[in-house]
PDB file of C-alpha atoms in Angstrom:
ATOM      1  CA  TRP I 815      -8.175  26.137 -18.401  1.00 50.00           C
ATOM      2  CA  ALA I 816      -5.194  28.485 -18.710  1.00 55.00           C
ATOM      3  CA  PRO I 817      -6.982  31.042 -21.009  1.00 61.00           C
ATOM      4  CA  VAL I 818     -10.080  31.045 -18.746  1.00 57.00           C
ATOM      5  CA  PHE I 819      -7.939  31.599 -15.656  1.00 57.00           C
ATOM      6  CA  LEU I 820      -6.069  34.452 -17.377  1.00 63.00           C
ATOM      7  CA  ILE I 821      -9.316  36.181 -18.399  1.00 63.00           C
ATOM      8  CA  CYS I 822     -10.690  35.828 -14.852  1.00 59.00           C
ATOM      9  CA  LEU I 823      -7.458  37.203 -13.419  1.00 62.00           C
ATOM     10  CA  VAL I 824      -7.527  40.236 -15.745  1.00 65.00           C
ATOM     11  CA  SER I 825     -11.200  40.809 -14.882  1.00 64.00           C
ATOM     12  CA  ALA I 826     -10.422  40.733 -11.164  1.00 65.00           C
ATOM     13  CA  TYR I 827      -7.548  43.196 -11.696  1.00 64.00           C
ATOM     14  CA  MET I 828      -9.767  45.613 -13.658  1.00 67.00           C
ATOM     15  CA  PHE I 829     -12.532  45.369 -11.056  1.00 62.00           C
ATOM     16  CA  VAL I 830     -10.154  46.204  -8.212  1.00 66.00           C
ATOM     17  CA  LEU I 831      -8.580  49.012 -10.245  1.00 63.00           C
ATOM     18  CA  CYS I 832     -11.995  50.544 -10.914  1.00 63.00           C
ATOM     19  CA  LEU I 833     -12.875  50.469  -7.227  1.00 63.00           C
ATOM     20  CA  LEU I 834      -9.553  52.071  -6.308  1.00 64.00           C
ATOM     21  CA  SER I 835     -10.162  54.807  -8.869  1.00 64.00           C
ATOM     22  CA  PHE I 836     -12.565  56.422  -6.395  1.00 67.00           C
ATOM     23  CA  VAL I 837      -9.756  57.055  -3.902  1.00 64.00           C
ATOM     24  CA  VAL I 838      -6.447  56.990  -5.829  1.00 67.00           C
ATOM     25  CA  PRO I 839      -5.316  58.814  -8.952  1.00 71.00           C
ATOM     26  CA  VAL I 840      -5.841  56.848 -12.199  1.00 67.00           C
ATOM     27  CA  SER I 841      -5.982  57.727 -15.880  1.00 72.00           C
ATOM     28  CA  SER I 842      -8.911  59.750 -17.117  1.00 73.00           C
ATOM     29  CA  TRP I 843      -9.862  56.954 -19.540  1.00 69.00           C
ATOM     30  CA  ILE I 844     -10.458  54.543 -16.619  1.00 65.00           C
ATOM     31  CA  LYS I 845     -12.558  57.121 -14.786  1.00 68.00           C
ATOM     32  CA  LYS I 846     -14.563  57.820 -17.948  1.00 70.00           C
ATOM     33  CA  ASN I 847     -15.226  54.112 -18.638  1.00 70.00           C
ATOM     34  CA  ARG I 848     -15.363  52.959 -15.012  1.00 65.00           C
ATOM     35  CA  ARG I 849     -19.006  51.819 -15.039  1.00 68.00           C
ATOM     36  CA  ARG I 850     -18.574  49.877 -18.275  1.00 68.00           C
ATOM     37  CA  LEU I 851     -15.365  48.195 -17.066  1.00 65.00           C
ATOM     38  CA  ILE I 852     -17.020  47.135 -13.814  1.00 63.00           C
ATOM     39  CA  CYS I 853     -19.938  45.570 -15.707  1.00 69.00           C
ATOM     40  CA  TYR I 854     -17.582  43.687 -18.020  1.00 63.00           C
ATOM     41  CA  SER I 855     -15.353  42.450 -15.201  1.00 63.00           C
ATOM     42  CA  ILE I 856     -18.073  41.186 -12.812  1.00 67.00           C
ATOM     43  CA  PRO I 857     -18.636  37.783 -14.594  1.00 64.00           C
ATOM     44  CA  GLY I 858     -14.906  37.071 -14.566  1.00 58.00           C
ATOM     45  CA  VAL I 859     -14.639  38.069 -10.894  1.00 57.00           C
ATOM     46  CA  ILE I 860     -17.510  35.718  -9.995  1.00 63.00           C
ATOM     47  CA  ILE I 861     -15.880  32.815 -11.819  1.00 63.00           C
ATOM     48  CA  PHE I 862     -12.553  33.660 -10.162  1.00 56.00           C
ATOM     49  CA  LEU I 863     -14.107  33.645  -6.663  1.00 60.00           C
ATOM     50  CA  LEU I 864     -16.315  30.557  -7.033  1.00 59.00           C
ATOM     51  CA  PRO I 865     -13.595  28.000  -6.047  1.00 61.00           C
ATOM     52  CA  ILE I 866     -12.780  30.136  -3.001  1.00 61.00           C
ATOM     53  CA  ILE I 867     -16.402  30.584  -1.881  1.00 60.00           C
ATOM     54  CA  PHE I 868     -17.429  27.007  -2.705  1.00 56.00           C
ATOM     55  CA  PRO I 869     -14.332  24.805  -2.440  1.00 60.00           C
ATOM     56  CA  PRO I 870     -14.680  21.335  -3.979  1.00 53.00           C
ATOM     57  CA  ILE I 871     -15.696  18.639  -1.517  1.00 49.00           C
ATOM     58  CA  PRO I 872     -13.102  15.817  -1.499  1.00 48.00           C
ATOM     59  CA  ARG I 873     -14.566  12.449  -2.385  1.00 47.00           C
ATOM     60  CA  ALA I 874     -13.883   9.330  -0.342  1.00 46.00           C
ATOM     61  CA  GLY I 875     -11.626   7.047  -2.319  1.00 45.00           C
ATOM     62  CA  SER I 876     -10.248   9.744  -4.598  1.00 51.00           C
ATOM     63  CA  GLU I 877      -8.407   9.328  -7.865  1.00 62.00           C
ATOM     64  CA  SER I 878      -5.142   8.818  -5.969  1.00 82.00           C
ATOM     65  CA  VAL I 879      -6.199   5.162  -5.588  1.00 91.00           C
ATOM     66  CA  ALA I 880      -5.932   3.047  -8.734  1.00 92.00           C
ATOM     67  CA  VAL I 881      -6.684  -0.648  -9.307  1.00 92.00           C
ATOM     68  CA  ILE I 882      -3.887  -1.681 -11.661  1.00 91.00           C
ATOM     69  CA  ALA I 883      -4.716  -5.406 -11.931  1.00 91.00           C
ATOM     70  CA  GLU I 884      -7.537  -7.824 -11.141  1.00 91.00           C
ATOM     71  CA  HIS I 885      -7.246 -11.620 -11.158  1.00 89.00           C
ATOM     72  CA  GLN I 886      -8.993 -14.757  -9.980  1.00 87.00           C
ATOM     73  CA  VAL I 887      -6.214 -16.682  -8.199  1.00 84.00           C
ATOM     74  CA  GLY I 888      -7.431 -20.051  -6.991  1.00 82.00           C
ATOM     75  CA  ILE I 889     -10.174 -19.346  -4.448  1.00 83.00           C
ATOM     76  CA  TYR I 890      -9.303 -15.641  -4.217  1.00 87.00           C
ATOM     77  CA  ASP I 891     -10.573 -12.547  -6.002  1.00 91.00           C
ATOM     78  CA  VAL I 892      -7.372 -10.484  -6.085  1.00 93.00           C
ATOM     79  CA  ARG I 893      -6.811  -6.821  -6.869  1.00 93.00           C
ATOM     80  CA  VAL I 894      -3.488  -4.992  -7.029  1.00 94.00           C
ATOM     81  CA  VAL I 895      -3.880  -1.399  -5.843  1.00 94.00           C
ATOM     82  CA  ARG I 896      -1.596   1.636  -6.072  1.00 94.00           C
ATOM     83  CA  ALA I 897      -2.180   4.780  -3.985  1.00 94.00           C
ATOM     84  CA  ASP I 898      -0.608   8.209  -3.427  1.00 92.00           C
ATOM     85  CA  ASP I 899      -2.333   9.022  -0.147  1.00 92.00           C
ATOM     86  CA  ALA I 900      -2.871   6.815   2.920  1.00 93.00           C
ATOM     87  CA  GLY I 901      -6.176   8.470   3.835  1.00 92.00           C
ATOM     88  CA  ASP I 902      -7.631   7.869   0.376  1.00 93.00           C
ATOM     89  CA  LEU I 903      -6.406   4.279   0.427  1.00 94.00           C
ATOM     90  CA  ILE I 904      -8.006   3.599   3.826  1.00 93.00           C
ATOM     91  CA  SER I 905     -11.287   5.081   2.569  1.00 92.00           C
ATOM     92  CA  TRP I 906     -11.152   2.895  -0.545  1.00 93.00           C
ATOM     93  CA  LEU I 907     -10.416  -0.233   1.491  1.00 93.00           C
ATOM     94  CA  ASN I 908     -13.315   0.430   3.856  1.00 92.00           C
ATOM     95  CA  GLU I 909     -15.642   0.995   0.904  1.00 91.00           C
ATOM     96  CA  ASN I 910     -14.603  -2.428  -0.391  1.00 90.00           C
ATOM     97  CA  ASP I 911     -15.400  -4.307   2.832  1.00 88.00           C
ATOM     98  CA  PHE I 912     -11.928  -4.189   4.425  1.00 90.00           C
ATOM     99  CA  GLN I 913     -11.536  -2.688   7.877  1.00 89.00           C
ATOM    100  CA  PHE I 914      -8.828  -0.102   8.464  1.00 91.00           C
ATOM    101  CA  ASP I 915      -8.729   3.202  10.337  1.00 90.00           C
ATOM    102  CA  GLU I 916      -6.429   6.095  11.229  1.00 89.00           C
ATOM    103  CA  GLN I 917      -4.097   3.932  13.318  1.00 90.00           C
ATOM    104  CA  ASP I 918      -3.050   2.223  10.062  1.00 93.00           C
ATOM    105  CA  THR I 919      -2.024   5.518   8.424  1.00 93.00           C
ATOM    106  CA  GLU I 920       1.644   5.403   9.471  1.00 92.00           C
ATOM    107  CA  ALA I 921       2.145   1.882   8.082  1.00 93.00           C
ATOM    108  CA  PHE I 922       0.425   2.751   4.793  1.00 94.00           C
ATOM    109  CA  ASP I 923       2.439   5.983   4.486  1.00 94.00           C
ATOM    110  CA  SER I 924       5.659   3.995   4.886  1.00 93.00           C
ATOM    111  CA  TYR I 925       4.733   1.596   2.065  1.00 94.00           C
ATOM    112  CA  ILE I 926       3.461   4.376  -0.218  1.00 94.00           C
ATOM    113  CA  SER I 927       6.681   6.369   0.249  1.00 93.00           C
ATOM    114  CA  ARG I 928       8.639   3.320  -0.985  1.00 91.00           C
ATOM    115  CA  GLY I 929       6.487   3.016  -4.090  1.00 91.00           C
ATOM    116  CA  TRP I 930       4.897  -0.268  -3.002  1.00 92.00           C
ATOM    117  CA  CYS I 931       1.600  -1.570  -4.322  1.00 92.00           C
ATOM    118  CA  PHE I 932      -1.017  -3.375  -2.225  1.00 94.00           C
ATOM    119  CA  VAL I 933      -2.628  -6.756  -2.867  1.00 93.00           C
ATOM    120  CA  VAL I 934      -6.156  -7.214  -1.517  1.00 93.00           C
ATOM    121  CA  ALA I 935      -7.868 -10.583  -1.681  1.00 92.00           C
ATOM    122  CA  ILE I 936     -11.355 -11.894  -0.902  1.00 89.00           C
ATOM    123  CA  ILE I 937     -12.094 -15.613  -0.639  1.00 85.00           C
ATOM    124  CA  ASN I 938     -14.641 -16.376  -3.346  1.00 84.00           C
ATOM    125  CA  PRO I 939     -14.396 -20.050  -4.422  1.00 78.00           C
ATOM    126  CA  SER I 940     -16.287 -21.251  -7.445  1.00 75.00           C
ATOM    127  CA  GLU I 941     -18.455 -24.348  -7.517  1.00 72.00           C
ATOM    128  CA  ASP I 942     -15.629 -26.155  -9.332  1.00 76.00           C
ATOM    129  CA  HIS I 943     -13.256 -25.876  -6.363  1.00 72.00           C
ATOM    130  CA  ALA I 944     -12.963 -29.023  -4.287  1.00 73.00           C
ATOM    131  CA  GLU I 945     -13.329 -28.679  -0.516  1.00 72.00           C
ATOM    132  CA  TRP I 946      -9.620 -29.355   0.063  1.00 64.00           C
ATOM    133  CA  GLU I 947      -8.747 -26.502  -2.297  1.00 68.00           C
ATOM    134  CA  VAL I 948     -10.714 -24.038  -0.145  1.00 69.00           C
ATOM    135  CA  ALA I 949      -9.480 -25.073   3.316  1.00 70.00           C
ATOM    136  CA  ALA I 950      -7.412 -27.853   4.850  1.00 65.00           C
ATOM    137  CA  GLU I 951      -6.689 -28.489   8.523  1.00 63.00           C
ATOM    138  CA  GLY I 952      -8.638 -25.374   9.451  1.00 68.00           C
ATOM    139  CA  LEU I 953      -6.549 -23.073   7.236  1.00 73.00           C
ATOM    140  CA  ALA I 954      -7.496 -21.308   4.010  1.00 76.00           C
ATOM    141  CA  ALA I 955      -5.498 -22.148   0.897  1.00 76.00           C
ATOM    142  CA  PRO I 956      -2.276 -20.063   0.790  1.00 77.00           C
ATOM    143  CA  LEU I 957      -1.813 -17.104  -1.521  1.00 80.00           C
ATOM    144  CA  ILE I 958       1.721 -16.933  -2.930  1.00 80.00           C
ATOM    145  CA  LEU I 959       3.149 -13.478  -3.716  1.00 82.00           C
ATOM    146  CA  ARG I 960       6.364 -12.553  -5.503  1.00 80.00           C
ATOM    147  CA  PHE I 961       7.911  -9.085  -5.375  1.00 80.00           C
ATOM    148  CA  PRO I 962      11.490  -7.786  -5.848  1.00 81.00           C
ATOM    149  CA  VAL I 963      13.340  -6.368  -2.822  1.00 83.00           C
ATOM    150  CA  PRO I 964      17.070  -5.979  -1.989  1.00 85.00           C
ATOM    151  CA  ASN I 965      16.691  -8.327   1.011  1.00 90.00           C
ATOM    152  CA  PRO I 966      13.898 -10.754   1.913  1.00 91.00           C
ATOM    153  CA  VAL I 967      11.198  -8.851   3.792  1.00 93.00           C
ATOM    154  CA  TYR I 968       8.128 -10.023   5.681  1.00 93.00           C
ATOM    155  CA  PRO I 969       5.580  -7.153   5.735  1.00 92.00           C
ATOM    156  CA  ILE I 970       4.056  -7.240   9.204  1.00 93.00           C
ATOM    157  CA  ALA I 971       3.542  -3.590  10.190  1.00 93.00           C
ATOM    158  CA  LEU I 972      -0.175  -3.653   9.342  1.00 91.00           C
ATOM    159  CA  THR I 973      -0.644  -6.854  11.361  1.00 90.00           C
ATOM    160  CA  GLY I 974       0.672  -5.046  14.423  1.00 89.00           C
ATOM    161  CA  THR I 975      -1.982  -2.312  14.200  1.00 89.00           C
ATOM    162  CA  ALA I 976      -4.695  -4.889  15.021  1.00 85.00           C
ATOM    163  CA  GLY I 977      -3.541  -4.783  18.641  1.00 87.00           C
ATOM    164  CA  TYR I 978      -3.142  -8.531  19.237  1.00 90.00           C
ATOM    165  CA  ASP I 979      -0.200 -10.809  19.944  1.00 94.00           C
ATOM    166  CA  THR I 980       0.461 -12.866  16.809  1.00 93.00           C
ATOM    167  CA  GLU I 981       2.317 -16.128  16.283  1.00 93.00           C
ATOM    168  CA  VAL I 982       4.745 -15.733  13.385  1.00 93.00           C
ATOM    169  CA  LEU I 983       6.307 -18.786  11.722  1.00 91.00           C
ATOM    170  CA  ILE I 984       8.525 -18.248   8.670  1.00 92.00           C
ATOM    171  CA  TYR I 985      10.376 -20.728   6.468  1.00 88.00           C
ATOM    172  CA  LEU I 986      12.970 -18.867   4.419  1.00 88.00           C
ATOM    173  CA  ALA I 987      14.697 -20.386   1.396  1.00 84.00           C
ATOM    174  CA  SER I 988      17.965 -18.691   0.508  1.00 85.00           C
ATOM    175  CA  THR I 989      21.514 -19.189  -0.761  1.00 84.00           C
ATOM    176  CA  ALA I 990      22.933 -18.938   2.777  1.00 85.00           C
ATOM    177  CA  ARG I 991      21.893 -18.975   6.405  1.00 88.00           C
ATOM    178  CA  MET I 992      19.883 -15.838   7.241  1.00 90.00           C
ATOM    179  CA  CYS I 993      19.147 -13.824  10.377  1.00 93.00           C
ATOM    180  CA  ALA I 994      16.192 -11.620  11.319  1.00 94.00           C
ATOM    181  CA  GLY I 995      18.142  -8.886  13.065  1.00 91.00           C
ATOM    182  CA  GLY I 996      17.063 -10.158  16.472  1.00 91.00           C
ATOM    183  CA  ARG I 997      13.389  -9.790  15.579  1.00 93.00           C
ATOM    184  CA  LEU I 998      12.652 -13.547  15.466  1.00 94.00           C
ATOM    185  CA  THR I 999      14.214 -16.615  17.076  1.00 94.00           C
ATOM    186  CA  LEU I1000      16.050 -18.950  14.724  1.00 92.00           C
ATOM    187  CA  ARG I1001      14.690 -22.499  15.072  1.00 92.00           C
ATOM    188  CA  TYR I1002      16.454 -24.304  12.235  1.00 89.00           C
ATOM    189  CA  ALA I1003      19.045 -23.567   9.548  1.00 88.00           C
ATOM    190  CA  ASP I1004      20.684 -25.977   7.120  1.00 86.00           C
ATOM    191  CA  ALA I1005      21.284 -26.666   3.449  1.00 79.00           C
ATOM    192  CA  SER I1006      18.274 -28.911   3.041  1.00 62.00           C
ATOM    193  CA  ARG I1007      17.538 -28.957  -0.665  1.00 54.00           C
ATOM    194  CA  PHE I1008      15.889 -32.380  -0.436  1.00 48.00           C
ATOM    195  CA  VAL I1009      13.547 -31.353   2.384  1.00 53.00           C
ATOM    196  CA  PHE I1010      12.720 -28.004   0.834  1.00 53.00           C
ATOM    197  CA  SER I1011      12.102 -29.476  -2.619  1.00 53.00           C
ATOM    198  CA  GLY I1012       9.673 -31.912  -1.044  1.00 53.00           C
ATOM    199  CA  LEU I1013       7.721 -29.069   0.529  1.00 53.00           C
ATOM    200  CA  LEU I1014       7.534 -27.153  -2.746  1.00 53.00           C
ATOM    201  CA  SER I1015       6.412 -30.200  -4.693  1.00 51.00           C
ATOM    202  CA  ARG I1016       3.009 -29.764  -3.025  1.00 51.00           C
ATOM    203  CA  ALA I1017       2.766 -26.044  -3.839  1.00 51.00           C
ATOM    204  CA  GLU I1018      -0.095 -24.692  -5.920  1.00 50.00           C
ATOM    205  CA  PRO I1019      -0.200 -23.735  -8.715  1.00 53.00           C
ATOM    206  CA  GLU I1020       1.899 -26.536 -10.115  1.00 56.00           C
ATOM    207  CA  ASN I1021       5.352 -25.593 -11.419  1.00 56.00           C
ATOM    208  CA  PHE I1022       5.212 -22.218  -9.648  1.00 54.00           C
ATOM    209  CA  PHE I1023       8.776 -22.930  -8.488  1.00 55.00           C
ATOM    210  CA  ASP I1024      10.460 -24.278 -11.607  1.00 54.00           C
ATOM    211  CA  SER I1025      13.945 -25.762 -11.598  1.00 50.00           C
ATOM    212  CA  ASP I1026      15.602 -22.566 -12.858  1.00 56.00           C
ATOM    213  CA  ASP I1027      14.141 -20.487 -10.031  1.00 56.00           C
ATOM    214  CA  LEU I1028      14.810 -22.973  -7.259  1.00 59.00           C
ATOM    215  CA  ASP I1029      18.426 -22.129  -6.568  1.00 67.00           C
ATOM    216  CA  PHE I1030      17.981 -21.618  -2.829  1.00 73.00           C
ATOM    217  CA  PRO I1031      19.420 -24.685  -1.103  1.00 77.00           C
ATOM    218  CA  TYR I1032      19.486 -23.193   2.397  1.00 83.00           C
ATOM    219  CA  LEU I1033      16.394 -23.437   4.578  1.00 84.00           C
ATOM    220  CA  SER I1034      15.970 -21.324   7.728  1.00 89.00           C
ATOM    221  CA  LYS I1035      13.034 -21.518  10.119  1.00 91.00           C
ATOM    222  CA  PHE I1036      12.060 -18.621  12.391  1.00 94.00           C
ATOM    223  CA  GLY I1037       9.257 -18.492  14.907  1.00 94.00           C
ATOM    224  CA  ASP I1038       7.964 -16.412  17.826  1.00 95.00           C
ATOM    225  CA  THR I1039       4.828 -14.843  19.247  1.00 95.00           C
ATOM    226  CA  LEU I1040       5.143 -11.092  18.732  1.00 95.00           C
ATOM    227  CA  THR I1041       3.400  -8.225  20.502  1.00 95.00           C
ATOM    228  CA  PRO I1042       1.896  -5.304  18.528  1.00 92.00           C
ATOM    229  CA  GLU I1043       4.897  -3.172  19.509  1.00 93.00           C
ATOM    230  CA  GLN I1044       7.303  -5.799  18.115  1.00 94.00           C
ATOM    231  CA  MET I1045       5.400  -5.744  14.807  1.00 94.00           C
ATOM    232  CA  SER I1046       5.540  -1.974  14.308  1.00 91.00           C
ATOM    233  CA  GLU I1047       8.155  -2.429  11.551  1.00 92.00           C
ATOM    234  CA  ASP I1048       8.552  -5.065   8.848  1.00 94.00           C
ATOM    235  CA  ILE I1049      10.996  -7.931   9.395  1.00 95.00           C
ATOM    236  CA  ILE I1050      13.999  -7.749   7.063  1.00 94.00           C
ATOM    237  CA  PHE I1051      16.323 -10.744   6.683  1.00 95.00           C
ATOM    238  CA  THR I1052      20.057 -10.482   5.972  1.00 93.00           C
ATOM    239  CA  PRO I1053      22.860 -13.070   5.601  1.00 91.00           C
ATOM    240  CA  ALA I1054      24.120 -14.296   8.972  1.00 90.00           C
ATOM    241  CA  GLU I1055      27.798 -13.976   9.896  1.00 89.00           C
ATOM    242  CA  ASP I1056      27.783 -17.567  11.187  1.00 86.00           C
ATOM    243  CA  GLN I1057      26.933 -20.077   8.450  1.00 86.00           C
ATOM    244  CA  THR I1058      27.069 -23.113  10.751  1.00 87.00           C
ATOM    245  CA  PRO I1059      23.962 -25.330  10.429  1.00 86.00           C
ATOM    246  CA  TYR I1060      21.657 -25.050  13.435  1.00 86.00           C
ATOM    247  CA  GLN I1061      18.771 -27.009  14.879  1.00 87.00           C
ATOM    248  CA  GLU I1062      16.880 -26.037  18.009  1.00 87.00           C
ATOM    249  CA  HIS I1063      16.733 -28.655  20.736  1.00 86.00           C
ATOM    250  CA  ILE I1064      13.819 -28.554  23.152  1.00 82.00           C
ATOM    251  CA  ILE I1065      14.191 -30.477  26.398  1.00 84.00           C
ATOM    252  CA  ARG I1066      11.028 -31.233  28.372  1.00 82.00           C
ATOM    253  CA  TRP I1067      11.200 -32.667  31.877  1.00 80.00           C
TER     254      TRP I1067
END
């Protein structure tokens, strides 16, 4: 495209110069060949002006959105998506049967600026899946995600844009007692390897947490009902200053 652009630019320059030759002094050669130069430069001028007169119409779901992985994970059809623009990402999500709008732009912009990818999942069980694999006790089968971050983070900003109070219950396995920066109430904290290992023994897929990975003997439980305003930012966990085991006691009269 560089040679074409250069030719169009030279044509536009010659066209303007020929027009100016009627009112400003120019060389006699230009005046003598003015008509011929104008005829030669018109096609280049037209090509040069076309993008200005008829600007390209942006497409919904532009090339800034890329599906970088697709998997069938248990009962879920999962896609991993990377985007450079929140507006394009929202358009792509809506085209693929997810519901987002402009109020989600700030949250998406925050994740995009950090270089995060997005995991979208649709429940699509096969005939081979048993009923208990699809849903148990009124809940869909969990989808386990792993991603590297400096501190444990629970992404909740997009949940807050829905406009509803949401009950949040988090079990956090770690090497020490953790705190949520005042964002969630601590309900339990102790080095409970036996209890935690028992919970993970029922995780699917099998051996997802192998013995080498499971070096997190401390279990912390957090829980609260949060308003949309309280969910405007993700919850980031950090080591607590007090490492004393804790268990909430509820007294009912």
